[in-house]
Amino acid sequence: ETGVTQSPTHLIKTRGQQVTLRCSSQSGHNTVSWYQQALGQGPQFIFQYYREEENGRGNFPPRFSGLQFPNYSSELNVNALELDDSALYLCASRPTGFTEAFFGQGTRLTVV
Amino acid sequence: QQQVKQSPQSLIVQKGGISIINCAYENTAFDYFPWYQQFPGKGPALLIAIRPDVSEKKEGRFTISFNKSAKQFSLHIMDSQPGDSATYFCAASRSSNTGKLIFGQGTTLQVKP
C-alpha cells in the first residue's frame, strides 16, 4: 500500500465531455504529480503541484488542468475529451524532502 | 533531449535465470535514475534507484549498473522468479525534482517456471 488512493478506478466518457479524476495522498505529501499512461507505453508527465500551486508542466494542452487542496487531495480535469485521451491516469505524491514518489493505482479512462 | 530509451521491449527468462533490461538517457542534467515495477491494473512501484556518484547499487536480487560516460544504466534481476513477471520501467529526473520523471517505454518480463 502506497497510501495514495485514486478514484474512480474506471471511467467511460463520450468525446467532447469533461472529466474530473481524484487523488488522495498521505498527510505531509506536499508534492503531487499526474501522469498519463497510454496502453503499452511508459507514463508521461502531465504536471506537478506543490503547496497548491502548479510548478511544472509537461507537453499537454491547457484543457488538462489540475487543483491541489490543503487536505493533500488533488484533481485532474480534462475538458473537451478526445479519443486519444483514453489512458491510465496516475497520480504520484511525495513528502517534502523525500526523493521517492508514491504512485496510486490509477484511473482507467476510456473515451468513446 | 528529454528521452529515455529502454530495451528490450519484451523479455522471456527461465526461472533462476538473469533478466537484464537496459536504458539510455540524453539529458546530462538528470541525476536520479529509478526503476519501477508495474503489475496489470496497478500503479508503478519503486524497485531501486541510483544516483551518478556510484556505478552499481544492489538490493536483494535487484542490481542497477550505471555508466555515466555512456549515459546508460541497466537493471539486473538475479535468480528470476515467476512472481517477477511484470512490466519494468526505467526513469530519469533531476534529483531536485523527482516528481517530474521521464519514463522509458517499458519492458514486459515473463519468467517461465
PDB file of C-alpha atoms in Angstrom:
ATOM      1  CA  GLU A   1       0.000   0.000   0.000  1.00  0.00           C
ATOM      2  CA  THR A   2       1.373   3.380  -1.018  1.00  0.00           C
ATOM      3  CA  GLY A   3      -1.183   5.497   0.829  1.00  0.00           C
ATOM      4  CA  VAL A   4      -2.158   7.135  -2.455  1.00  0.00           C
ATOM      5  CA  THR A   5      -5.748   6.476  -3.492  1.00  0.00           C
ATOM      6  CA  GLN A   6      -7.303   7.375  -6.816  1.00  0.00           C
ATOM      7  CA  SER A   7     -10.959   7.476  -7.780  1.00  0.00           C
ATOM      8  CA  PRO A   8     -12.746   6.270  -9.712  1.00  0.00           C
ATOM      9  CA  THR A   9     -10.822   3.181 -10.842  1.00  0.00           C
ATOM     10  CA  HIS A  10     -12.577   3.042 -14.207  1.00  0.00           C
ATOM     11  CA  LEU A  11     -14.499   5.631 -16.167  1.00  0.00           C
ATOM     12  CA  ILE A  12     -16.133   5.798 -19.589  1.00  0.00           C
ATOM     13  CA  LYS A  13     -16.820   9.189 -21.162  1.00  0.00           C
ATOM     14  CA  THR A  14     -18.015  10.435 -24.512  1.00  0.00           C
ATOM     15  CA  ARG A  15     -15.857  12.556 -26.804  1.00  0.00           C
ATOM     16  CA  GLY A  16     -16.297  16.257 -26.046  1.00  0.00           C
ATOM     17  CA  GLN A  17     -17.264  15.716 -22.406  1.00  0.00           C
ATOM     18  CA  GLN A  18     -15.337  16.849 -19.357  1.00  0.00           C
ATOM     19  CA  VAL A  19     -13.905  14.591 -16.651  1.00  0.00           C
ATOM     20  CA  THR A  20     -12.510  15.037 -13.145  1.00  0.00           C
ATOM     21  CA  LEU A  21     -10.182  12.461 -11.631  1.00  0.00           C
ATOM     22  CA  ARG A  22      -9.287  12.482  -7.953  1.00  0.00           C
ATOM     23  CA  CYS A  23      -6.258  11.570  -5.894  1.00  0.00           C
ATOM     24  CA  SER A  24      -5.904  11.383  -2.128  1.00  0.00           C
ATOM     25  CA  SER A  25      -2.418  11.403  -0.618  1.00  0.00           C
ATOM     26  CA  GLN A  26      -0.980  10.920   2.831  1.00  0.00           C
ATOM     27  CA  SER A  27      -0.562  13.781   5.250  1.00  0.00           C
ATOM     28  CA  GLY A  28       2.633  15.702   4.569  1.00  0.00           C
ATOM     29  CA  HIS A  29       2.799  14.784   0.881  1.00  0.00           C
ATOM     30  CA  ASN A  30       3.077  18.340  -0.372  1.00  0.00           C
ATOM     31  CA  THR A  31       4.039  17.467  -3.941  1.00  0.00           C
ATOM     32  CA  VAL A  32       1.700  15.664  -6.312  1.00  0.00           C
ATOM     33  CA  SER A  33       2.356  14.804  -9.948  1.00  0.00           C
ATOM     34  CA  TRP A  34      -0.022  13.488 -12.568  1.00  0.00           C
ATOM     35  CA  TYR A  35       0.919  11.154 -15.399  1.00  0.00           C
ATOM     36  CA  GLN A  36      -0.850   9.760 -18.465  1.00  0.00           C
ATOM     37  CA  GLN A  37      -0.021   6.183 -19.414  1.00  0.00           C
ATOM     38  CA  ALA A  38      -1.285   5.061 -22.819  1.00  0.00           C
ATOM     39  CA  LEU A  39      -1.640   1.333 -23.375  1.00  0.00           C
ATOM     40  CA  GLY A  40       1.758  -0.300 -23.796  1.00  0.00           C
ATOM     41  CA  GLN A  41       3.661   2.916 -23.075  1.00  0.00           C
ATOM     42  CA  GLY A  42       5.509   4.450 -20.176  1.00  0.00           C
ATOM     43  CA  PRO A  43       3.833   7.139 -18.072  1.00  0.00           C
ATOM     44  CA  GLN A  44       4.107  10.695 -19.418  1.00  0.00           C
ATOM     45  CA  PHE A  45       4.362  13.647 -17.053  1.00  0.00           C
ATOM     46  CA  ILE A  46       1.350  15.972 -17.232  1.00  0.00           C
ATOM     47  CA  PHE A  47       2.008  18.462 -14.428  1.00  0.00           C
ATOM     48  CA  GLN A  48       3.065  18.822 -10.823  1.00  0.00           C
ATOM     49  CA  TYR A  49       1.617  20.748  -7.886  1.00  0.00           C
ATOM     50  CA  TYR A  50       3.421  21.901  -4.774  1.00  0.00           C
ATOM     51  CA  ARG A  51       1.528  23.520  -1.918  1.00  0.00           C
ATOM     52  CA  GLU A  52      -1.494  24.073  -4.137  1.00  0.00           C
ATOM     53  CA  GLU A  53       0.360  25.765  -6.993  1.00  0.00           C
ATOM     54  CA  GLU A  54       1.368  24.299 -10.352  1.00  0.00           C
ATOM     55  CA  ASN A  55       5.167  24.211 -10.553  1.00  0.00           C
ATOM     56  CA  GLY A  56       5.900  22.180 -13.659  1.00  0.00           C
ATOM     57  CA  ARG A  57       4.080  21.074 -16.760  1.00  0.00           C
ATOM     58  CA  GLY A  58       4.745  18.541 -19.479  1.00  0.00           C
ATOM     59  CA  ASN A  59       3.752  18.703 -23.124  1.00  0.00           C
ATOM     60  CA  PHE A  60      -0.005  18.663 -22.583  1.00  0.00           C
ATOM     61  CA  PRO A  61      -2.566  21.233 -23.817  1.00  0.00           C
ATOM     62  CA  PRO A  62      -4.349  23.667 -21.478  1.00  0.00           C
ATOM     63  CA  ARG A  63      -7.508  21.552 -21.492  1.00  0.00           C
ATOM     64  CA  PHE A  64      -5.608  19.425 -18.963  1.00  0.00           C
ATOM     65  CA  SER A  65      -5.768  21.297 -15.667  1.00  0.00           C
ATOM     66  CA  GLY A  66      -5.441  20.493 -12.015  1.00  0.00           C
ATOM     67  CA  LEU A  67      -6.012  21.508  -8.452  1.00  0.00           C
ATOM     68  CA  GLN A  68      -4.364  20.614  -5.176  1.00  0.00           C
ATOM     69  CA  PHE A  69      -6.160  21.113  -1.861  1.00  0.00           C
ATOM     70  CA  PRO A  70      -4.858  21.748   1.691  1.00  0.00           C
ATOM     71  CA  ASN A  71      -6.035  18.279   2.784  1.00  0.00           C
ATOM     72  CA  TYR A  72      -3.455  16.608   0.441  1.00  0.00           C
ATOM     73  CA  SER A  73      -6.055  15.666  -2.149  1.00  0.00           C
ATOM     74  CA  SER A  74      -5.840  16.736  -5.774  1.00  0.00           C
ATOM     75  CA  GLU A  75      -7.787  16.688  -9.019  1.00  0.00           C
ATOM     76  CA  LEU A  76      -7.021  16.307 -12.688  1.00  0.00           C
ATOM     77  CA  ASN A  77      -9.574  17.900 -15.006  1.00  0.00           C
ATOM     78  CA  VAL A  78      -9.722  17.249 -18.709  1.00  0.00           C
ATOM     79  CA  ASN A  79     -12.039  19.290 -20.925  1.00  0.00           C
ATOM     80  CA  ALA A  80     -13.245  18.543 -24.447  1.00  0.00           C
ATOM     81  CA  LEU A  81     -12.254  14.892 -24.258  1.00  0.00           C
ATOM     82  CA  GLU A  82     -10.692  13.321 -27.330  1.00  0.00           C
ATOM     83  CA  LEU A  83     -10.424   9.638 -28.214  1.00  0.00           C
ATOM     84  CA  ASP A  84      -6.640   9.816 -27.687  1.00  0.00           C
ATOM     85  CA  ASP A  85      -7.212  10.802 -24.055  1.00  0.00           C
ATOM     86  CA  SER A  86      -8.088   7.174 -23.356  1.00  0.00           C
ATOM     87  CA  ALA A  87      -5.365   6.027 -20.956  1.00  0.00           C
ATOM     88  CA  LEU A  88      -4.463   5.133 -17.398  1.00  0.00           C
ATOM     89  CA  TYR A  89      -4.061   8.306 -15.359  1.00  0.00           C
ATOM     90  CA  LEU A  90      -1.685   8.069 -12.422  1.00  0.00           C
ATOM     91  CA  CYS A  91      -1.019  10.407  -9.570  1.00  0.00           C
ATOM     92  CA  ALA A  92       2.160  10.259  -7.533  1.00  0.00           C
ATOM     93  CA  SER A  93       2.788  12.098  -4.284  1.00  0.00           C
ATOM     94  CA  ARG A  94       5.938  12.848  -2.342  1.00  0.00           C
ATOM     95  CA  PRO A  95       6.632  14.248   1.091  1.00  0.00           C
ATOM     96  CA  THR A  96       8.823  17.322   1.244  1.00  0.00           C
ATOM     97  CA  GLY A  97      12.482  16.325   1.448  1.00  0.00           C
ATOM     98  CA  PHE A  98      11.895  12.804   0.173  1.00  0.00           C
ATOM     99  CA  THR A  99      13.093  11.510  -3.165  1.00  0.00           C
ATOM    100  CA  GLU A 100      10.687   8.648  -3.717  1.00  0.00           C
ATOM    101  CA  ALA A 101       7.309   9.371  -5.290  1.00  0.00           C
ATOM    102  CA  PHE A 102       4.468   7.020  -4.362  1.00  0.00           C
ATOM    103  CA  PHE A 103       2.016   6.129  -7.113  1.00  0.00           C
ATOM    104  CA  GLY A 104      -1.667   5.418  -6.835  1.00  0.00           C
ATOM    105  CA  GLN A 105      -3.278   2.509  -8.670  1.00  0.00           C
ATOM    106  CA  GLY A 106      -4.539   4.779 -11.425  1.00  0.00           C
ATOM    107  CA  THR A 107      -7.838   5.626 -13.100  1.00  0.00           C
ATOM    108  CA  ARG A 108      -8.548   3.917 -16.404  1.00  0.00           C
ATOM    109  CA  LEU A 109     -10.315   6.447 -18.637  1.00  0.00           C
ATOM    110  CA  THR A 110     -11.972   5.300 -21.839  1.00  0.00           C
ATOM    111  CA  VAL A 111     -13.280   7.921 -24.267  1.00  0.00           C
ATOM    112  CA  VAL A 112     -15.810   6.676 -26.811  1.00  0.00           C
TER     113      VAL A 112
ATOM    114  CA  GLN B   1      16.923  15.657 -25.091  1.00  0.00           C
ATOM    115  CA  GLN B   2      14.267  14.550 -22.674  1.00  0.00           C
ATOM    116  CA  GLN B   3      14.019  10.979 -23.914  1.00  0.00           C
ATOM    117  CA  VAL B   4      14.831   7.791 -22.063  1.00  0.00           C
ATOM    118  CA  LYS B   5      15.186   4.805 -24.373  1.00  0.00           C
ATOM    119  CA  GLN B   6      14.564   1.325 -22.965  1.00  0.00           C
ATOM    120  CA  SER B   7      15.261  -2.114 -24.388  1.00  0.00           C
ATOM    121  CA  PRO B   8      14.239  -4.817 -24.948  1.00  0.00           C
ATOM    122  CA  GLN B   9      10.500  -4.275 -25.319  1.00  0.00           C
ATOM    123  CA  SER B  10       9.844  -7.810 -24.052  1.00  0.00           C
ATOM    124  CA  LEU B  11      11.890 -10.487 -22.375  1.00  0.00           C
ATOM    125  CA  ILE B  12      11.348 -14.166 -21.595  1.00  0.00           C
ATOM    126  CA  VAL B  13      13.600 -15.777 -18.998  1.00  0.00           C
ATOM    127  CA  GLN B  14      13.627 -19.191 -17.372  1.00  0.00           C
ATOM    128  CA  LYS B  15      13.160 -19.442 -13.624  1.00  0.00           C
ATOM    129  CA  GLY B  16      16.502 -18.958 -11.914  1.00  0.00           C
ATOM    130  CA  GLY B  17      17.980 -17.033 -14.828  1.00  0.00           C
ATOM    131  CA  ILE B  18      19.190 -13.445 -15.028  1.00  0.00           C
ATOM    132  CA  SER B  19      16.958 -10.748 -16.525  1.00  0.00           C
ATOM    133  CA  ILE B  20      18.728  -7.711 -17.957  1.00  0.00           C
ATOM    134  CA  ILE B  21      16.988  -4.512 -19.072  1.00  0.00           C
ATOM    135  CA  ASN B  22      18.866  -1.553 -20.499  1.00  0.00           C
ATOM    136  CA  CYS B  23      18.178   2.173 -20.642  1.00  0.00           C
ATOM    137  CA  ALA B  24      19.892   5.163 -22.200  1.00  0.00           C
ATOM    138  CA  TYR B  25      19.285   8.835 -21.479  1.00  0.00           C
ATOM    139  CA  GLU B  26      20.250  12.048 -23.214  1.00  0.00           C
ATOM    140  CA  ASN B  27      19.898  14.870 -20.708  1.00  0.00           C
ATOM    141  CA  THR B  28      23.112  15.171 -18.692  1.00  0.00           C
ATOM    142  CA  ALA B  29      21.226  17.198 -16.075  1.00  0.00           C
ATOM    143  CA  PHE B  30      19.475  14.026 -14.939  1.00  0.00           C
ATOM    144  CA  ASP B  31      20.926  12.721 -11.692  1.00  0.00           C
ATOM    145  CA  TYR B  32      18.276  10.378 -10.322  1.00  0.00           C
ATOM    146  CA  PHE B  33      17.547   7.053 -12.035  1.00  0.00           C
ATOM    147  CA  PRO B  34      14.821   4.831 -10.577  1.00  0.00           C
ATOM    148  CA  TRP B  35      13.390   1.558 -11.788  1.00  0.00           C
ATOM    149  CA  TYR B  36       9.701   0.829 -11.364  1.00  0.00           C
ATOM    150  CA  GLN B  37       7.769  -2.434 -11.458  1.00  0.00           C
ATOM    151  CA  GLN B  38       4.168  -2.450 -12.612  1.00  0.00           C
ATOM    152  CA  PHE B  39       1.668  -5.289 -12.430  1.00  0.00           C
ATOM    153  CA  PRO B  40      -1.520  -5.242 -14.529  1.00  0.00           C
ATOM    154  CA  GLY B  41      -4.130  -2.940 -13.042  1.00  0.00           C
ATOM    155  CA  LYS B  42      -1.676  -1.411 -10.579  1.00  0.00           C
ATOM    156  CA  GLY B  43       0.375   1.741 -10.414  1.00  0.00           C
ATOM    157  CA  PRO B  44       4.171   1.642 -10.747  1.00  0.00           C
ATOM    158  CA  ALA B  45       6.077   0.724  -7.574  1.00  0.00           C
ATOM    159  CA  LEU B  46       9.667   1.796  -6.957  1.00  0.00           C
ATOM    160  CA  LEU B  47      12.119  -1.125  -7.026  1.00  0.00           C
ATOM    161  CA  ILE B  48      15.507   0.514  -6.725  1.00  0.00           C
ATOM    162  CA  ALA B  49      17.114   3.823  -7.638  1.00  0.00           C
ATOM    163  CA  ILE B  50      20.638   5.111  -8.230  1.00  0.00           C
ATOM    164  CA  ARG B  51      22.461   8.427  -8.436  1.00  0.00           C
ATOM    165  CA  PRO B  52      25.504   9.044 -10.689  1.00  0.00           C
ATOM    166  CA  ASP B  53      28.007   9.112  -7.804  1.00  0.00           C
ATOM    167  CA  VAL B  54      28.024   5.288  -7.711  1.00  0.00           C
ATOM    168  CA  SER B  55      28.406   2.773 -10.553  1.00  0.00           C
ATOM    169  CA  GLU B  56      26.372  -0.008  -9.002  1.00  0.00           C
ATOM    170  CA  LYS B  57      23.678  -0.471  -6.390  1.00  0.00           C
ATOM    171  CA  LYS B  58      22.306  -3.773  -5.168  1.00  0.00           C
ATOM    172  CA  GLU B  59      19.150  -4.506  -3.204  1.00  0.00           C
ATOM    173  CA  GLY B  60      18.409  -8.183  -2.769  1.00  0.00           C
ATOM    174  CA  ARG B  61      18.111  -9.802  -6.203  1.00  0.00           C
ATOM    175  CA  PHE B  62      17.958  -6.432  -7.975  1.00  0.00           C
ATOM    176  CA  THR B  63      21.064  -4.566  -9.141  1.00  0.00           C
ATOM    177  CA  ILE B  64      21.410  -1.304 -11.054  1.00  0.00           C
ATOM    178  CA  SER B  65      24.587  -0.756 -13.070  1.00  0.00           C
ATOM    179  CA  PHE B  66      25.309   2.832 -14.112  1.00  0.00           C
ATOM    180  CA  ASN B  67      27.693   4.095 -16.796  1.00  0.00           C
ATOM    181  CA  LYS B  68      27.819   7.885 -16.616  1.00  0.00           C
ATOM    182  CA  SER B  69      30.133   8.384 -19.614  1.00  0.00           C
ATOM    183  CA  ALA B  70      27.901   6.284 -21.856  1.00  0.00           C
ATOM    184  CA  LYS B  71      24.717   7.731 -20.321  1.00  0.00           C
ATOM    185  CA  GLN B  72      23.367   4.244 -19.814  1.00  0.00           C
ATOM    186  CA  PHE B  73      22.035   2.249 -16.909  1.00  0.00           C
ATOM    187  CA  SER B  74      20.657  -1.236 -16.568  1.00  0.00           C
ATOM    188  CA  LEU B  75      18.624  -3.422 -14.237  1.00  0.00           C
ATOM    189  CA  HIS B  76      19.741  -6.961 -13.468  1.00  0.00           C
ATOM    190  CA  ILE B  77      17.318  -9.356 -11.788  1.00  0.00           C
ATOM    191  CA  MET B  78      19.195 -12.327 -10.419  1.00  0.00           C
ATOM    192  CA  ASP B  79      17.528 -15.710  -9.823  1.00  0.00           C
ATOM    193  CA  SER B  80      14.419 -14.535 -11.665  1.00  0.00           C
ATOM    194  CA  GLN B  81      11.146 -15.925 -10.319  1.00  0.00           C
ATOM    195  CA  PRO B  82       7.674 -16.279 -11.898  1.00  0.00           C
ATOM    196  CA  GLY B  83       6.471 -13.640  -9.428  1.00  0.00           C
ATOM    197  CA  ASP B  84       8.846 -11.170 -11.115  1.00  0.00           C
ATOM    198  CA  SER B  85       6.703 -11.335 -14.262  1.00  0.00           C
ATOM    199  CA  ALA B  86       5.611  -7.729 -14.739  1.00  0.00           C
ATOM    200  CA  THR B  87       6.371  -4.616 -16.761  1.00  0.00           C
ATOM    201  CA  TYR B  88       9.518  -2.742 -15.772  1.00  0.00           C
ATOM    202  CA  PHE B  89      10.150   0.918 -16.426  1.00  0.00           C
ATOM    203  CA  CYS B  90      13.335   2.874 -16.108  1.00  0.00           C
ATOM    204  CA  ALA B  91      13.045   6.576 -15.462  1.00  0.00           C
ATOM    205  CA  ALA B  92      15.207   9.645 -15.023  1.00  0.00           C
ATOM    206  CA  SER B  93      14.864  13.046 -13.438  1.00  0.00           C
ATOM    207  CA  ARG B  94      16.760  15.783 -11.683  1.00  0.00           C
ATOM    208  CA  SER B  95      17.144  14.947  -8.009  1.00  0.00           C
ATOM    209  CA  SER B  96      15.821  18.429  -7.224  1.00  0.00           C
ATOM    210  CA  ASN B  97      12.510  17.472  -8.837  1.00  0.00           C
ATOM    211  CA  THR B  98      11.891  13.740  -8.680  1.00  0.00           C
ATOM    212  CA  GLY B  99       8.179  14.343  -9.215  1.00  0.00           C
ATOM    213  CA  LYS B 100       8.898  15.030 -12.881  1.00  0.00           C
ATOM    214  CA  LEU B 101      10.049  11.626 -14.055  1.00  0.00           C
ATOM    215  CA  ILE B 102      10.831  10.835 -17.682  1.00  0.00           C
ATOM    216  CA  PHE B 103       9.977   7.178 -18.237  1.00  0.00           C
ATOM    217  CA  GLY B 104      11.242   4.656 -20.743  1.00  0.00           C
ATOM    218  CA  GLN B 105       8.795   2.720 -22.878  1.00  0.00           C
ATOM    219  CA  GLY B 106       8.755  -0.320 -20.612  1.00  0.00           C
ATOM    220  CA  THR B 107       9.871  -3.950 -20.774  1.00  0.00           C
ATOM    221  CA  THR B 108       7.428  -6.792 -20.289  1.00  0.00           C
ATOM    222  CA  LEU B 109       9.190  -9.597 -18.449  1.00  0.00           C
ATOM    223  CA  GLN B 110       7.885 -13.147 -18.414  1.00  0.00           C
ATOM    224  CA  VAL B 111       9.643 -15.663 -16.183  1.00  0.00           C
ATOM    225  CA  LYS B 112       8.826 -19.224 -17.148  1.00  0.00           C
ATOM    226  CA  PRO B 113       8.635 -21.854 -14.388  1.00  0.00           C
TER     227      PRO B 113
END
